[in-house]
Amino acid sequence: MIGRKKKAEKAEKPKTPREELMEILKRQREEALKFSPEEKVRIPEPPPERWRPRTIPLERAMRELGVEPTQPELYDLATTCPEVFDCYRKLSVLWEDAKSREVIFKAAWTGADIAKVVDLLWRGELEEAERAARP
């Protein structure tokens, strides 16, 4: 009777996550031993001779991955620039400065060339940027 109680207590005791993971690992190792060395490693076929890897634009990759900008208003302004992500990066840094924010807002309101205004502000030419932001 005493031996049965101990077995019953052991059966009722829940396993810790570590114990469960160790069991899974042990099972996976046993399964891996069943395969021959050739079956364990699969070396892919070399690509064709004329194969060239292609790159995709950053805008497309971000759109396909569902990445959204943290400041959508600034991203909308940056879409008018030829280099969208570079302009967005500069805008997000310049937006923290009150004077630059005012010039950017004025340029957006008057319909001035945002890329030119951002570039001037980035170089530190505040007066030139204010002139460029005027209609």
mmCIF file with all atom_site columns, N, CA and C in Angstrom, residues 33-60:
data_model
loop_
_atom_site.group_PDB
_atom_site.id
_atom_site.type_symbol
_atom_site.label_atom_id
_atom_site.label_alt_id
_atom_site.label_comp_id
_atom_site.label_asym_id
_atom_site.label_entity_id
_atom_site.label_seq_id
_atom_site.pdbx_PDB_ins_code
_atom_site.Cartn_x
_atom_site.Cartn_y
_atom_site.Cartn_z
_atom_site.occupancy
_atom_site.B_iso_or_equiv
_atom_site.pdbx_formal_charge
_atom_site.auth_seq_id
_atom_site.auth_comp_id
_atom_site.auth_asym_id
_atom_site.auth_atom_id
_atom_site.pdbx_PDB_model_num
ATOM 1  N N  . LEU A 1 33 ? 18.885 10.275 -34.181 1.00 0.00 ? 33 LEU A N  1
ATOM 2  C CA . LEU A 1 33 ? 19.804 9.141  -34.296 1.00 0.00 ? 33 LEU A CA 1
ATOM 3  C C  . LEU A 1 33 ? 19.335 8.131  -35.340 1.00 0.00 ? 33 LEU A C  1
ATOM 4  N N  . LYS A 1 34 ? 18.055 8.153  -35.666 1.00 0.00 ? 34 LYS A N  1
ATOM 5  C CA . LYS A 1 34 ? 17.499 7.205  -36.638 1.00 0.00 ? 34 LYS A CA 1
ATOM 6  C C  . LYS A 1 34 ? 17.961 7.522  -38.060 1.00 0.00 ? 34 LYS A C  1
ATOM 7  N N  . PHE A 1 35 ? 18.331 8.777  -38.329 1.00 0.00 ? 35 PHE A N  1
ATOM 8  C CA . PHE A 1 35 ? 18.709 9.183  -39.675 1.00 0.00 ? 35 PHE A CA 1
ATOM 9  C C  . PHE A 1 35 ? 20.195 8.928  -39.918 1.00 0.00 ? 35 PHE A C  1
ATOM 10 N N  . SER A 1 36 ? 20.531 8.628  -41.157 1.00 0.00 ? 36 SER A N  1
ATOM 11 C CA . SER A 1 36 ? 21.940 8.474  -41.525 1.00 0.00 ? 36 SER A CA 1
ATOM 12 C C  . SER A 1 36 ? 22.552 9.868  -41.706 1.00 0.00 ? 36 SER A C  1
ATOM 13 N N  . PRO A 1 37 ? 23.874 9.992  -41.670 1.00 0.00 ? 37 PRO A N  1
ATOM 14 C CA . PRO A 1 37 ? 24.503 11.318 -41.806 1.00 0.00 ? 37 PRO A CA 1
ATOM 15 C C  . PRO A 1 37 ? 24.138 12.032 -43.108 1.00 0.00 ? 37 PRO A C  1
ATOM 16 N N  . GLU A 1 38 ? 23.928 11.280 -44.182 1.00 0.00 ? 38 GLU A N  1
ATOM 17 C CA . GLU A 1 38 ? 23.581 11.909 -45.459 1.00 0.00 ? 38 GLU A CA 1
ATOM 18 C C  . GLU A 1 38 ? 22.194 12.546 -45.391 1.00 0.00 ? 38 GLU A C  1
ATOM 19 N N  . GLU A 1 39 ? 21.305 11.917 -44.634 1.00 0.00 ? 39 GLU A N  1
ATOM 20 C CA . GLU A 1 39 ? 19.950 12.450 -44.537 1.00 0.00 ? 39 GLU A CA 1
ATOM 21 C C  . GLU A 1 39 ? 19.869 13.652 -43.601 1.00 0.00 ? 39 GLU A C  1
ATOM 22 N N  . LYS A 1 40 ? 20.799 13.781 -42.689 1.00 0.00 ? 40 LYS A N  1
ATOM 23 C CA . LYS A 1 40 ? 20.747 14.872 -41.720 1.00 0.00 ? 40 LYS A CA 1
ATOM 24 C C  . LYS A 1 40 ? 21.049 16.218 -42.367 1.00 0.00 ? 40 LYS A C  1
ATOM 25 N N  . VAL A 1 41 ? 22.010 16.241 -43.277 1.00 0.00 ? 41 VAL A N  1
ATOM 26 C CA . VAL A 1 41 ? 22.425 17.501 -43.889 1.00 0.00 ? 41 VAL A CA 1
ATOM 27 C C  . VAL A 1 41 ? 21.979 17.512 -45.342 1.00 0.00 ? 41 VAL A C  1
ATOM 28 N N  . ARG A 1 42 ? 21.288 18.565 -45.710 1.00 0.00 ? 42 ARG A N  1
ATOM 29 C CA . ARG A 1 42 ? 20.849 18.710 -47.094 1.00 0.00 ? 42 ARG A CA 1
ATOM 30 C C  . ARG A 1 42 ? 21.584 19.893 -47.689 1.00 0.00 ? 42 ARG A C  1
ATOM 31 N N  . ILE A 1 43 ? 22.476 19.621 -48.618 1.00 0.00 ? 43 ILE A N  1
ATOM 32 C CA . ILE A 1 43 ? 23.215 20.687 -49.294 1.00 0.00 ? 43 ILE A CA 1
ATOM 33 C C  . ILE A 1 43 ? 22.405 21.096 -50.517 1.00 0.00 ? 43 ILE A C  1
ATOM 34 N N  . PRO A 1 44 ? 22.030 22.378 -50.601 1.00 0.00 ? 44 PRO A N  1
ATOM 35 C CA . PRO A 1 44 ? 21.205 22.797 -51.733 1.00 0.00 ? 44 PRO A CA 1
ATOM 36 C C  . PRO A 1 44 ? 21.991 22.781 -53.046 1.00 0.00 ? 44 PRO A C  1
ATOM 37 N N  . GLU A 1 45 ? 21.247 22.669 -54.115 1.00 0.00 ? 45 GLU A N  1
ATOM 38 C CA . GLU A 1 45 ? 21.845 22.709 -55.448 1.00 0.00 ? 45 GLU A CA 1
ATOM 39 C C  . GLU A 1 45 ? 22.399 24.109 -55.694 1.00 0.00 ? 45 GLU A C  1
ATOM 40 N N  . PRO A 1 46 ? 23.505 24.235 -56.409 1.00 0.00 ? 46 PRO A N  1
ATOM 41 C CA . PRO A 1 46 ? 24.009 25.585 -56.704 1.00 0.00 ? 46 PRO A CA 1
ATOM 42 C C  . PRO A 1 46 ? 23.055 26.301 -57.658 1.00 0.00 ? 46 PRO A C  1
ATOM 43 N N  . PRO A 1 47 ? 22.994 27.618 -57.588 1.00 0.00 ? 47 PRO A N  1
ATOM 44 C CA . PRO A 1 47 ? 22.092 28.348 -58.477 1.00 0.00 ? 47 PRO A CA 1
ATOM 45 C C  . PRO A 1 47 ? 22.577 28.261 -59.923 1.00 0.00 ? 47 PRO A C  1
ATOM 46 N N  . PRO A 1 48 ? 21.677 28.468 -60.880 1.00 0.00 ? 48 PRO A N  1
ATOM 47 C CA . PRO A 1 48 ? 22.093 28.464 -62.293 1.00 0.00 ? 48 PRO A CA 1
ATOM 48 C C  . PRO A 1 48 ? 23.138 29.539 -62.558 1.00 0.00 ? 48 PRO A C  1
ATOM 49 N N  . GLU A 1 49 ? 23.907 29.370 -63.627 1.00 0.00 ? 49 GLU A N  1
ATOM 50 C CA . GLU A 1 49 ? 24.994 30.300 -63.935 1.00 0.00 ? 49 GLU A CA 1
ATOM 51 C C  . GLU A 1 49 ? 24.502 31.716 -64.186 1.00 0.00 ? 49 GLU A C  1
ATOM 52 N N  . ARG A 1 50 ? 23.360 31.845 -64.821 1.00 0.00 ? 50 ARG A N  1
ATOM 53 C CA . ARG A 1 50 ? 22.864 33.178 -65.170 1.00 0.00 ? 50 ARG A CA 1
ATOM 54 C C  . ARG A 1 50 ? 22.062 33.817 -64.048 1.00 0.00 ? 50 ARG A C  1
ATOM 55 N N  . TRP A 1 51 ? 21.948 33.152 -62.932 1.00 0.00 ? 51 TRP A N  1
ATOM 56 C CA . TRP A 1 51 ? 21.150 33.652 -61.816 1.00 0.00 ? 51 TRP A CA 1
ATOM 57 C C  . TRP A 1 51 ? 21.815 34.847 -61.159 1.00 0.00 ? 51 TRP A C  1
ATOM 58 N N  . ARG A 1 52 ? 21.059 35.903 -60.990 1.00 0.00 ? 52 ARG A N  1
ATOM 59 C CA . ARG A 1 52 ? 21.556 37.105 -60.329 1.00 0.00 ? 52 ARG A CA 1
ATOM 60 C C  . ARG A 1 52 ? 20.577 37.449 -59.192 1.00 0.00 ? 52 ARG A C  1
ATOM 61 N N  . PRO A 1 53 ? 21.093 37.644 -57.984 1.00 0.00 ? 53 PRO A N  1
ATOM 62 C CA . PRO A 1 53 ? 20.183 38.053 -56.910 1.00 0.00 ? 53 PRO A CA 1
ATOM 63 C C  . PRO A 1 53 ? 19.675 39.461 -57.170 1.00 0.00 ? 53 PRO A C  1
ATOM 64 N N  . ARG A 1 54 ? 18.428 39.701 -56.808 1.00 0.00 ? 54 ARG A N  1
ATOM 65 C CA . ARG A 1 54 ? 17.828 41.011 -57.019 1.00 0.00 ? 54 ARG A CA 1
ATOM 66 C C  . ARG A 1 54 ? 17.581 41.686 -55.685 1.00 0.00 ? 54 ARG A C  1
ATOM 67 N N  . THR A 1 55 ? 17.627 42.976 -55.707 1.00 0.00 ? 55 THR A N  1
ATOM 68 C CA . THR A 1 55 ? 17.281 43.738 -54.517 1.00 0.00 ? 55 THR A CA 1
ATOM 69 C C  . THR A 1 55 ? 15.956 44.422 -54.771 1.00 0.00 ? 55 THR A C  1
ATOM 70 N N  . ILE A 1 56 ? 15.210 44.625 -53.702 1.00 0.00 ? 56 ILE A N  1
ATOM 71 C CA . ILE A 1 56 ? 13.951 45.342 -53.837 1.00 0.00 ? 56 ILE A CA 1
ATOM 72 C C  . ILE A 1 56 ? 14.081 46.672 -53.102 1.00 0.00 ? 56 ILE A C  1
ATOM 73 N N  . PRO A 1 57 ? 13.341 47.670 -53.543 1.00 0.00 ? 57 PRO A N  1
ATOM 74 C CA . PRO A 1 57 ? 13.418 48.976 -52.880 1.00 0.00 ? 57 PRO A CA 1
ATOM 75 C C  . PRO A 1 57 ? 12.942 48.880 -51.431 1.00 0.00 ? 57 PRO A C  1
ATOM 76 N N  . LEU A 1 58 ? 13.481 49.729 -50.602 1.00 0.00 ? 58 LEU A N  1
ATOM 77 C CA . LEU A 1 58 ? 13.136 49.733 -49.188 1.00 0.00 ? 58 LEU A CA 1
ATOM 78 C C  . LEU A 1 58 ? 11.655 50.016 -48.978 1.00 0.00 ? 58 LEU A C  1
ATOM 79 N N  . GLU A 1 59 ? 11.080 50.905 -49.771 1.00 0.00 ? 59 GLU A N  1
ATOM 80 C CA . GLU A 1 59 ? 9.665  51.244 -49.648 1.00 0.00 ? 59 GLU A CA 1
ATOM 81 C C  . GLU A 1 59 ? 8.800  50.003 -49.851 1.00 0.00 ? 59 GLU A C  1
ATOM 82 N N  . ARG A 1 60 ? 9.138  49.206 -50.874 1.00 0.00 ? 60 ARG A N  1
ATOM 83 C CA . ARG A 1 60 ? 8.363  48.008 -51.173 1.00 0.00 ? 60 ARG A CA 1
ATOM 84 C C  . ARG A 1 60 ? 8.495  46.977 -50.053 1.00 0.00 ? 60 ARG A C  1
#
